[in-house]
XYZ file of C-alpha atoms in Angstrom:
692
model
C 3.765 17.044 -20.897
C 5.223 18.590 -18.017
C 8.902 18.212 -19.473
C 8.303 21.267 -21.311
C 9.180 24.973 -20.536
C 6.633 25.786 -17.174
C 5.150 28.621 -19.467
C 4.372 26.649 -22.169
C 3.066 23.492 -19.986
C 0.587 25.959 -18.038
C -0.698 27.311 -21.097
C -1.460 23.880 -22.644
C -2.809 22.457 -19.729
C -5.210 26.014 -18.951
C -6.510 24.845 -22.829
C -6.892 21.239 -22.202
C -8.854 22.127 -18.820
C -11.087 24.817 -20.855
C -11.668 22.121 -23.104
C -12.646 19.709 -20.778
C -9.523 17.269 -20.865
C -8.360 16.678 -17.597
C -4.606 15.127 -17.608
C -4.619 11.759 -15.993
C -1.996 11.442 -13.476
C -1.079 8.295 -14.873
C 0.258 9.210 -18.023
C 3.582 11.227 -18.590
C 4.930 11.268 -15.279
C 6.864 14.013 -14.147
C 9.002 12.302 -11.531
C 10.260 14.694 -8.366
C 13.565 14.357 -8.771
C 15.107 11.791 -6.234
C 17.472 12.845 -3.653
C 19.640 10.186 -4.329
C 21.004 12.133 -7.436
C 21.612 15.171 -4.723
C 23.947 14.213 -2.104
C 23.683 18.836 -0.735
C 20.116 17.690 0.070
C 19.171 17.049 4.023
C 19.720 13.349 4.121
C 21.883 11.245 6.980
C 23.260 13.492 9.198
C 20.754 15.488 9.724
C 17.635 16.291 12.064
C 15.565 19.899 12.357
C 13.580 21.074 15.061
C 11.850 24.416 14.649
C 8.395 25.633 14.166
C 5.813 26.977 11.486
C 5.852 31.011 11.219
C 3.164 33.161 10.142
C 5.090 36.754 10.241
C 1.843 38.406 8.552
C 1.162 38.181 11.911
C 3.766 39.977 13.340
C 5.361 43.606 13.724
C 8.908 44.433 12.445
C 9.593 44.438 16.296
C 7.858 41.313 17.248
C 9.379 39.228 13.872
C 12.936 40.464 15.515
C 11.758 39.530 18.990
C 10.244 36.186 17.487
C 13.470 35.127 15.872
C 15.801 35.730 19.002
C 13.443 33.282 20.790
C 13.788 31.204 18.143
C 17.482 30.850 17.869
C 18.008 30.903 21.515
C 15.797 27.580 21.630
C 18.336 26.457 19.196
C 15.746 26.020 16.025
C 17.346 25.049 13.000
C 14.641 25.319 10.876
C 11.113 27.397 10.110
C 8.167 26.883 6.903
C 7.153 30.446 6.118
C 4.748 31.448 3.403
C 1.883 29.009 3.214
C -2.098 30.435 3.426
C -0.672 33.868 2.693
C -1.069 34.059 -1.558
C -2.390 37.925 -0.730
C 0.041 39.011 1.217
C 2.699 38.157 -2.072
C 0.356 39.332 -4.784
C -2.289 41.802 -3.044
C -3.677 42.374 -6.356
C -3.738 40.624 -9.567
C -0.222 41.272 -11.305
C 1.392 43.087 -8.532
C 4.168 41.165 -6.191
C 5.032 42.621 -2.851
C 8.473 40.010 -1.356
C 10.530 42.991 0.116
C 8.946 42.187 3.102
C 9.039 38.427 2.959
C 12.825 39.095 1.594
C 13.633 40.629 4.723
C 11.951 37.886 7.567
C 13.918 35.342 5.442
C 17.294 37.699 5.792
C 16.645 37.855 9.357
C 16.618 33.920 9.838
C 19.414 33.488 7.779
C 21.250 35.773 10.132
C 20.183 33.522 13.101
C 21.139 30.452 11.563
C 17.830 29.035 10.637
C 17.230 27.237 7.022
C 13.610 28.309 5.524
C 11.249 26.069 3.722
C 9.434 28.410 1.217
C 5.674 26.924 1.395
C 3.892 28.442 -1.903
C 0.552 29.273 -0.840
C -1.408 28.309 -3.745
C -4.277 27.643 -1.386
C -6.291 29.614 -0.167
C -6.888 31.874 -3.136
C -7.203 35.849 -3.081
C -10.822 37.146 -2.425
C -9.674 39.484 -5.565
C -9.351 36.011 -7.748
C -12.855 34.710 -6.515
C -14.262 38.039 -7.495
C -12.728 38.609 -10.887
C -12.723 35.011 -11.863
C -15.826 33.237 -10.649
C -14.936 30.230 -12.303
C -12.510 29.762 -8.820
C -15.333 29.774 -6.499
C -17.139 26.500 -5.078
C -20.756 25.739 -6.654
C -21.708 22.681 -4.353
C -24.214 19.860 -5.489
C -27.400 21.780 -5.317
C -25.971 24.243 -7.999
C -25.518 26.929 -5.220
C -21.904 28.981 -5.727
C -20.654 29.768 -2.231
C -18.433 32.556 -1.011
C -15.065 31.527 0.020
C -16.090 31.901 3.483
C -13.448 29.680 4.822
C -10.023 28.351 3.752
C -9.443 26.067 0.378
C -12.965 26.927 -0.941
C -11.201 27.415 -4.006
C -11.561 25.515 -7.223
C -8.679 24.275 -8.029
C -9.467 22.951 -11.565
C -10.826 26.050 -12.953
C -8.236 27.014 -15.356
C -7.482 30.762 -14.403
C -6.549 29.610 -10.881
C -4.361 27.195 -12.402
C -2.594 29.715 -14.360
C -2.469 32.306 -11.281
C -0.889 29.594 -8.915
C 1.395 28.161 -11.475
C 2.380 32.088 -12.205
C 2.864 32.461 -7.993
C 5.098 29.427 -8.147
C 7.019 31.371 -10.848
C 7.613 34.398 -8.975
C 8.799 32.997 -5.994
C 10.856 30.245 -7.175
C 12.887 32.498 -9.353
C 13.142 34.754 -6.360
C 13.809 31.964 -3.549
C 15.114 28.961 -5.551
C 19.138 30.262 -4.514
C 18.805 32.014 -1.552
C 21.345 30.742 1.053
C 18.632 30.608 3.818
C 16.193 28.502 1.900
C 16.352 24.626 1.978
C 13.140 23.303 0.502
C 9.876 23.593 -1.087
C 6.363 23.028 0.042
C 3.149 23.249 -2.512
C -0.663 24.767 -1.334
C -0.801 23.382 2.541
C -2.971 20.833 3.150
C -3.835 20.004 -0.723
C -6.905 17.741 -0.447
C -8.649 19.351 2.370
C -10.584 21.165 -0.910
C -13.747 20.900 -2.091
C -15.185 19.115 -4.966
C -17.308 21.595 -7.492
C -20.361 21.053 -9.058
C -20.380 24.035 -11.765
C -21.796 23.593 -16.127
C -17.435 24.239 -16.426
C -16.749 21.301 -14.207
C -19.212 18.370 -15.444
C -17.367 19.308 -18.769
C -13.969 18.642 -17.325
C -15.568 15.597 -15.421
C -16.877 14.109 -19.068
C -13.536 15.539 -20.603
C -11.868 12.973 -18.301
C -14.481 10.134 -18.496
C -13.788 10.309 -22.304
C -10.238 9.760 -21.675
C -10.796 6.678 -19.181
C -13.005 5.048 -20.937
C -13.190 6.318 -24.710
C -16.646 5.581 -25.749
C -19.909 5.269 -24.056
C -20.474 1.774 -24.455
C -17.519 1.426 -22.200
C -18.709 4.243 -19.611
C -22.216 2.559 -19.774
C -20.667 -1.228 -18.863
C -18.119 0.449 -16.099
C -21.039 2.271 -14.648
C -23.655 -0.702 -14.704
C -26.308 1.671 -16.145
C -28.776 -1.105 -16.502
C -29.620 -0.882 -12.898
C -32.752 1.528 -12.624
C -32.525 2.354 -15.858
C -29.635 4.780 -15.894
C -28.411 3.862 -19.505
C -26.415 6.902 -20.884
C -26.961 7.699 -24.514
C -24.325 9.979 -25.008
C -21.556 12.455 -23.474
C -24.276 15.452 -23.052
C -26.558 13.112 -20.926
C -23.711 12.974 -18.251
C -24.004 14.349 -15.082
C -21.287 14.927 -12.222
C -21.835 12.560 -9.580
C -23.343 13.941 -6.252
C -20.258 14.374 -3.293
C -22.712 13.807 -0.584
C -25.223 11.719 -2.566
C -27.336 9.770 -2.939
C -25.341 8.088 -6.007
C -24.182 4.111 -7.266
C -21.243 3.231 -6.053
C -19.299 2.955 -9.521
C -20.371 6.396 -10.203
C -19.100 8.199 -6.578
C -15.368 6.298 -7.020
C -14.714 7.767 -10.454
C -15.625 11.552 -8.674
C -12.956 10.782 -6.730
C -10.646 9.839 -9.316
C -11.168 12.460 -11.294
C -10.621 15.090 -8.457
C -7.675 13.147 -6.969
C -6.236 13.081 -10.515
C -6.802 16.616 -10.800
C -5.469 17.567 -7.312
C -2.028 15.654 -8.563
C -2.409 17.017 -12.058
C -2.116 20.210 -9.959
C 0.902 19.291 -8.299
C 2.845 17.933 -11.491
C 2.248 21.312 -12.900
C 3.972 23.233 -9.616
C 6.517 20.349 -10.199
C 7.051 21.350 -13.699
C 7.853 24.955 -12.656
C 10.557 23.371 -10.063
C 11.814 21.999 -12.138
C 12.398 24.734 -14.560
C 13.554 27.776 -12.200
C 14.379 25.813 -8.492
C 16.015 22.376 -9.227
C 18.550 22.898 -6.824
C 15.641 22.121 -4.134
C 13.878 19.291 -3.130
C 10.024 19.665 -2.144
C 8.375 18.778 1.210
C 4.543 19.758 0.719
C 2.071 19.486 3.935
C -0.564 17.274 2.006
C -3.822 16.462 3.194
C -4.404 13.251 1.074
C -6.679 11.301 3.367
C -9.156 14.334 4.568
C -12.742 13.792 4.502
C -13.928 16.318 2.300
C -11.984 15.707 -1.103
C -8.608 13.272 -0.976
C -6.170 12.717 -3.473
C -4.299 9.143 -4.214
C -1.421 10.180 -2.782
C -0.003 6.449 -2.880
C -0.458 6.593 -6.419
C 1.170 9.548 -7.204
C 3.723 9.745 -4.398
C 7.344 9.601 -6.382
C 5.413 12.294 -8.858
C 5.357 15.062 -6.590
C 7.528 14.889 -3.221
C 11.129 14.394 -2.413
C 10.413 13.932 1.802
C 7.274 12.696 3.080
C 5.156 15.124 5.101
C 2.659 15.709 6.673
C 1.149 17.634 9.682
C 1.227 15.235 12.530
C -1.007 15.371 15.595
C -1.241 11.938 17.209
C -4.109 10.241 18.633
C -3.078 6.636 19.171
C 0.394 5.270 18.873
C -0.803 2.610 16.650
C -2.908 5.136 14.005
C 0.057 7.398 14.363
C 2.489 4.581 13.154
C 0.192 3.893 10.367
C -0.454 7.770 9.298
C 3.519 8.407 9.569
C 4.573 5.603 7.391
C 2.270 6.081 5.002
C 3.049 9.284 4.610
C 6.748 7.957 3.654
C 4.744 5.544 1.238
C 7.660 4.329 -0.937
C 10.221 7.287 -0.372
C 13.619 6.188 0.710
C 13.965 9.578 2.317
C 13.415 10.640 5.889
C 9.912 11.971 6.813
C 9.293 15.696 7.517
C 6.511 16.893 10.157
C 5.921 20.132 8.614
C 3.327 20.658 11.392
C 4.303 18.913 14.409
C 2.020 18.904 17.545
C 2.496 21.414 20.201
C -0.374 23.164 21.323
C -3.793 23.356 19.760
C -6.880 24.823 19.210
C -8.607 24.468 22.626
C -5.356 22.783 23.718
C -2.442 24.856 25.610
C -0.685 21.613 25.394
C 0.839 18.972 28.111
C 4.026 18.997 29.229
C 6.222 16.216 28.098
C 4.317 15.563 25.049
C 5.702 16.869 22.135
C 9.000 15.210 23.405
C 7.761 12.110 23.175
C 5.694 12.538 20.047
C 9.445 13.935 18.476
C 11.140 10.545 20.602
C 8.549 8.442 18.606
C 8.719 10.307 15.145
C 12.491 9.307 15.534
C 12.079 5.792 15.211
C 9.195 6.284 12.103
C 12.221 7.775 10.283
C 11.294 11.675 11.237
C 13.973 14.144 10.332
C 12.216 17.521 10.735
C 9.841 18.462 13.735
C 8.241 21.967 12.898
C 5.649 22.868 15.587
C 2.571 24.035 14.912
C 2.404 26.823 15.754
C 4.896 29.798 17.027
C 2.376 32.538 17.936
C -0.845 31.701 19.534
C -3.144 33.112 16.939
C -5.528 35.899 17.920
C -7.838 36.185 15.209
C -9.602 34.429 12.697
C -11.189 30.957 13.172
C -7.901 29.781 14.831
C -7.894 32.727 17.302
C -8.054 29.955 20.953
C -5.170 28.005 19.072
C -2.104 28.035 21.242
C 1.165 27.801 20.188
C 5.152 28.166 21.708
C 4.517 31.871 22.559
C 1.293 33.339 24.153
C -0.309 35.795 22.693
C 1.325 38.965 24.512
C 4.596 37.621 23.329
C 5.898 35.620 26.139
C 7.715 32.225 25.428
C 5.821 29.376 27.500
C 7.156 26.126 28.704
C 6.843 24.610 25.351
C 9.403 26.830 24.073
C 11.748 25.241 26.291
C 10.834 21.727 26.003
C 11.452 22.427 21.895
C 14.824 23.999 23.362
C 15.140 20.121 24.672
C 14.737 18.779 21.875
C 16.635 20.838 19.319
C 19.657 19.813 21.993
C 19.574 16.503 22.850
C 18.757 16.054 18.820
C 22.130 17.768 18.070
C 23.518 14.717 19.562
C 21.558 12.189 18.445
C 21.766 13.176 14.788
C 25.813 11.545 14.870
C 23.967 8.281 16.420
C 22.219 7.118 13.508
C 19.277 9.627 12.949
C 17.191 9.970 11.153
C 16.926 6.611 10.144
C 16.982 4.911 6.930
C 16.692 1.066 7.930
C 14.277 -0.220 4.816
C 11.347 -2.084 6.169
C 11.231 -5.522 6.638
C 7.463 -6.027 5.896
C 4.705 -4.061 3.702
C 1.019 -3.456 4.537
C -1.308 -2.526 1.611
C -3.319 0.952 1.517
C -5.659 1.656 -1.193
C -7.235 5.177 -1.801
C -9.741 3.349 -3.827
C -10.549 0.905 -1.044
C -11.207 3.667 1.311
C -13.251 5.923 -0.867
C -15.887 3.285 -1.691
C -16.031 1.263 1.626
C -17.218 5.043 2.993
C -19.707 5.882 0.074
C -22.344 9.309 0.600
C -25.565 8.812 2.185
C -28.898 7.431 -0.016
C -29.840 3.894 -1.343
C -26.361 1.336 -1.117
C -26.579 -1.752 0.194
C -22.640 -1.571 0.153
C -22.422 -0.700 3.520
C -25.142 -3.425 4.496
C -21.626 -6.233 3.520
C -18.708 -3.854 4.438
C -19.831 -2.825 7.964
C -16.280 -2.269 9.692
C -13.839 1.009 8.588
C -11.274 0.836 6.389
C -8.768 2.269 8.018
C -9.296 0.631 11.375
C -9.100 -2.675 9.814
C -5.495 -1.301 8.197
C -4.434 -0.638 11.803
C -5.563 -3.925 13.168
C -3.410 -5.810 10.716
C -0.317 -3.398 11.491
C -0.664 -3.616 15.316
C 0.862 -7.180 15.516
C 4.122 -5.363 13.871
C 3.530 -2.467 15.546
C 3.367 -4.564 18.894
C 6.585 -6.387 17.880
C 8.775 -2.836 16.952
C 9.055 -4.189 13.589
C 9.193 -1.556 10.320
C 6.654 -1.922 8.340
C 5.935 0.373 5.239
C 2.317 1.235 4.287
C 2.089 1.554 0.474
C -0.301 0.655 -2.391
C 0.869 -2.875 -3.865
C -0.665 -1.701 -7.216
C 1.851 1.000 -7.522
C 5.477 0.381 -5.631
C 7.475 -2.901 -5.867
C 7.046 -5.613 -3.515
C 10.285 -7.664 -3.912
C 12.412 -6.182 -1.376
C 9.866 -7.148 1.649
C 9.817 -10.363 3.764
C 5.914 -10.201 3.893
C 3.490 -8.526 2.066
C -0.117 -7.929 4.309
C -3.588 -7.076 2.392
C -6.227 -5.969 4.918
C -9.296 -6.169 3.654
C -8.628 -4.845 -0.070
C -12.026 -4.528 -0.887
C -11.396 -3.421 -4.684
C -8.943 -6.073 -6.315
C -7.675 -3.477 -9.584
C -5.753 -5.406 -11.852
C -2.049 -3.581 -11.044
C -2.734 -4.647 -7.638
C -3.256 -8.119 -9.128
C -0.619 -8.611 -11.246
C 1.636 -7.147 -8.198
C 0.411 -9.835 -5.822
C 0.666 -12.732 -8.398
C 4.118 -11.843 -9.541
C 5.189 -11.018 -5.862
C 4.195 -14.887 -4.956
C 5.163 -16.628 -7.830
C 8.693 -15.672 -7.334
C 8.744 -16.602 -3.660
C 7.073 -13.994 -1.667
C 4.666 -14.632 1.292
C 1.165 -12.612 1.010
C -1.210 -12.366 3.878
C -4.514 -11.347 2.533
C -8.254 -11.468 5.054
C -11.866 -11.651 4.198
C -13.430 -8.699 2.729
C -10.926 -8.703 0.010
C -11.245 -9.067 -3.958
C -14.700 -8.326 -3.882
C -15.040 -5.357 -6.637
C -13.353 -4.869 -9.643
C -11.548 -1.472 -10.177
C -15.248 -0.029 -11.667
C -16.161 -0.771 -8.087
C -18.992 -3.208 -9.247
C -18.508 -6.998 -7.643
C -16.641 -9.623 -10.037
C -19.116 -12.002 -11.788
C -16.313 -14.936 -11.617
C -15.458 -16.699 -8.152
C -14.117 -14.985 -5.314
C -11.385 -13.923 -4.361
C -11.228 -12.264 -7.524
C -8.368 -12.169 -9.858
C -6.450 -14.108 -7.257
C -8.262 -17.174 -6.874
C -5.935 -19.212 -8.006
C -3.200 -17.993 -6.274
C -4.772 -18.226 -3.172
C -6.511 -21.826 -3.746
C -9.755 -21.026 -2.290
C -13.160 -19.983 -3.221
C -14.548 -17.261 -1.218
C -18.426 -16.888 -1.909
C -20.311 -17.114 0.960
C -20.209 -15.414 3.796
C -22.106 -14.997 7.965
C -21.708 -13.192 10.723
C -21.767 -15.029 13.861
C -23.888 -13.998 17.028
C -20.983 -14.840 19.469
C -17.285 -13.642 19.086
C -15.315 -16.173 16.801
C -13.616 -18.609 17.886
C -10.586 -19.786 16.299
C -8.246 -22.676 16.195
C -4.905 -22.390 15.318
C -1.037 -24.261 16.198
C -3.007 -25.692 19.500
C -4.635 -22.732 20.844
C -8.295 -21.171 20.855
C -8.254 -17.225 19.574
C -11.201 -15.584 20.104
C -11.806 -12.689 17.765
C -13.471 -9.498 17.896
C -15.783 -8.961 14.785
C -18.498 -11.826 13.693
C -18.162 -11.307 10.008
C -16.634 -14.968 8.216
C -16.077 -16.443 5.220
C -16.804 -20.135 4.238
C -13.338 -20.853 2.449
C -13.635 -23.727 0.021
C -9.924 -24.716 -0.630
C -9.051 -26.188 -3.848
C -5.188 -26.930 -3.821
C -4.886 -24.635 -0.093
C -4.381 -26.233 2.899
C -5.904 -25.527 6.190
C -4.175 -23.823 9.090
C -6.888 -22.862 11.227
C -10.495 -23.409 11.395
C -13.403 -22.191 12.845
C -14.327 -23.250 16.443
C -17.623 -22.127 17.273
C -19.431 -22.180 13.595
C -22.181 -24.343 12.355
C -19.400 -25.057 9.118
C -16.464 -25.893 11.601
C -14.956 -24.151 7.826
C -11.344 -23.058 7.978
C -10.582 -19.706 8.955
C -6.965 -19.604 7.417
C -5.708 -21.559 4.710
C -2.089 -21.598 2.815
C -1.510 -22.023 -0.823
C 1.780 -22.885 -2.469
C 1.698 -20.626 -5.888
C 4.681 -20.501 -8.184
C 8.073 -20.403 -5.470
C 5.659 -18.285 -2.761
C 2.826 -18.804 -0.299
C -0.573 -16.995 -0.157
C -2.190 -16.826 2.812
C -5.733 -16.168 3.858
C -7.794 -15.059 6.737
C -11.391 -15.867 6.681
C -12.475 -12.989 9.237
C -12.129 -9.082 9.147
C -8.825 -8.061 10.239
C -8.589 -8.266 14.158
C -5.376 -8.252 15.731
C -6.291 -11.089 17.977
C -5.852 -13.516 14.960
C -3.381 -11.455 12.923
C -0.877 -11.705 15.607
C -0.374 -15.171 16.202
C -0.395 -15.772 12.267
C 2.464 -13.234 11.324
C 4.400 -13.909 14.540
C 4.453 -17.580 13.403
C 5.683 -17.139 10.142
C 8.838 -14.751 11.683
C 11.461 -17.320 11.785
C 10.621 -19.423 8.243
C 10.930 -15.795 6.812
C 13.818 -14.202 8.629
C 11.661 -11.735 9.934
C 13.652 -10.282 12.613
C 11.281 -8.526 15.651
C 12.637 -5.438 17.581
C 13.556 -4.953 20.828
C 10.723 -6.299 23.675
C 8.838 -3.586 25.266
C 5.940 -4.258 27.658
C 2.807 -2.532 26.557
C 2.583 1.176 25.000
C 6.647 1.433 24.634
C 7.991 1.255 21.405
C 11.459 0.710 20.807
C 14.143 0.338 17.655
C 17.766 -1.070 17.960
C 19.886 1.693 16.081
C 23.754 1.617 15.438
C 24.097 -0.483 18.181
C 21.764 1.107 20.630
C 18.205 1.009 21.601
C 15.801 3.964 21.706
C 12.912 3.517 24.442
C 9.910 5.555 23.819
C 7.144 5.509 26.414
C 3.955 6.668 24.716
C 1.923 6.552 27.992
C 1.044 8.638 30.706
C 1.760 6.370 33.312
C 5.498 4.957 34.322
C 6.812 1.585 33.052
C 9.885 -0.106 33.436
C 11.673 -2.163 30.820
C 13.642 -5.337 31.422
C 16.804 -6.385 29.655
C 19.851 -8.336 30.605
C 23.021 -7.151 31.731
C 24.030 -3.309 32.650
C 23.177 -0.415 29.968
C 23.833 3.054 30.195
C 21.562 5.823 29.127
C 22.637 8.617 26.483
C 19.993 11.341 27.343
C 20.439 10.740 31.354
C 23.614 9.564 31.942
C 22.271 7.343 34.000
C 23.458 3.079 34.560
C 20.615 0.698 34.402
C 21.048 -2.314 35.681
C 18.338 -5.109 34.008
C 15.736 -2.493 34.476
C 14.660 0.819 32.538
C 12.175 2.823 34.617
C 10.572 5.328 32.105
C 8.801 8.048 33.425
C 5.208 9.077 31.701
C 5.914 10.103 28.453
C 9.460 9.254 29.184
C 12.151 8.222 26.554
C 15.590 6.801 26.908
C 18.471 6.062 24.807
C 20.950 2.951 26.058
C 23.866 1.727 25.379
């Protein structure tokens, strides 16, 4: 579909949408070009330190001063253009680019490369006024003004047409500009809003027709016999409520529809790039897990991106690691921090913190670090957001910290960074399970069963690998091949659709090792519980039946490898082994049933953990498998310190605000401090060191 010239593709898409047909993102994929075929694209031996910059807020003299500050700090990249549609197109069809040309030219003269971010969101006010279909209509049927950013209905055909035209104009103009290094699409796409207009309903029904084909199939998928909800014709279909109430099956399809719509918008921009700027890679600042809408990035990354990119505003280190690796997805290219923690809303910054997270990013495959933001904002919703430069234009101490990062990274890029070592382990993340286990308010017993937080379960399964400094991918097993991984883990894979089940079955049969935990394989792709023995679709692979479950009144105790482990979640399942063998037993439950089982299937093994993912239990289990699977732990570090060995050197990062000491054998030399360390490496709060 998107292999045609972009103008024709845009017309065809607009006609399809107006007819109520939304392209399914899984058909006729328009894959983003691989960096493997473009050795000129940023790769090995390239590290970029810079900032996000909004020249629309600055006078010509201020811009000259700002660029001088950037150059003096050794910055090598900026990201510009985002959030500025009406500066490029102040009224429909009238384009102004000279102001942007001038800024890019100054950046080029200063030796600073530019990511041109196509500003498809937010849409300008003139578009909302002329094309009311771009307005969001809430579930109460009220049309709402574009009072805040991203209040745009990107499924509207007029929006799509105009966004495509803007992209075409900008790509034609900047594709061969010597300063431009990459493109980005629609800042923070995913953080938009669902809409509930009559036109949206028509498009949703068109999507359902394509997905299910018949009213009979839709009724079966949606379990409409429950509570007398049978649908007799497509005219009777209502678009589900975003904020509830409503049944799980419809809510899941609502998310899928908006996900496919979002991916479709990005694929259309990809078609424009392939026609007008095939020489440039794409690194977009996506927000796929945004609570307002989101999209299934892990089943679309290879269609819409060259580099995994994100806004990086970390909290705890484990969550940060999972976040970065889920953005990396299945890419074999590095990660770009298109927005990188510096100051923030109501937060001026903490000395040393940005430098620490930059080194943390190096450990997790990151290549670009662009501070959000350069100028502290003086107006709008972000007027108390603090950047590198104060409101009066004076550089803060943060400019010096980023200058230090830039200076140090000039050396590190010759020492094996950015990293390319492939992860040894894969951890599954399913947006379908994420959406389904976070339903809107209303009558719904699902959350009475699934009491945990799916994202937290993901982190609990990931934590042992994080603590052992082992690289682990975060991917969707129903999309990406598993054959390169030594171990695959499915934490609380509540939805077990056919592609995921087939991938797990094939991987184990071929000799792979899988760990799956409680809460897994309970519902199919429609969101309904399997009417077969559980785990659905995989009972024979794991050799158990998992239907019965309880919640203990006391913390669960598990006997494993001669030790008693104490868990932190009361949920447990009664495993009924058929061909599986128990590896561990619950010590304080009435049944004393198996807590962990192993089943040999084909050439591989399938391990089932009969409780929610919790690091207290997952850690000993995973570590027991390292020798037999050939998984090599990373450097040993105390709590709070992460490390990797890179080209014979070891990079240590202290993520805590307390001093920590790392011990090792012999004497090593610090390449950052130029000091020698005999057996002990002291790390200051937020301290880092590369030793050899």
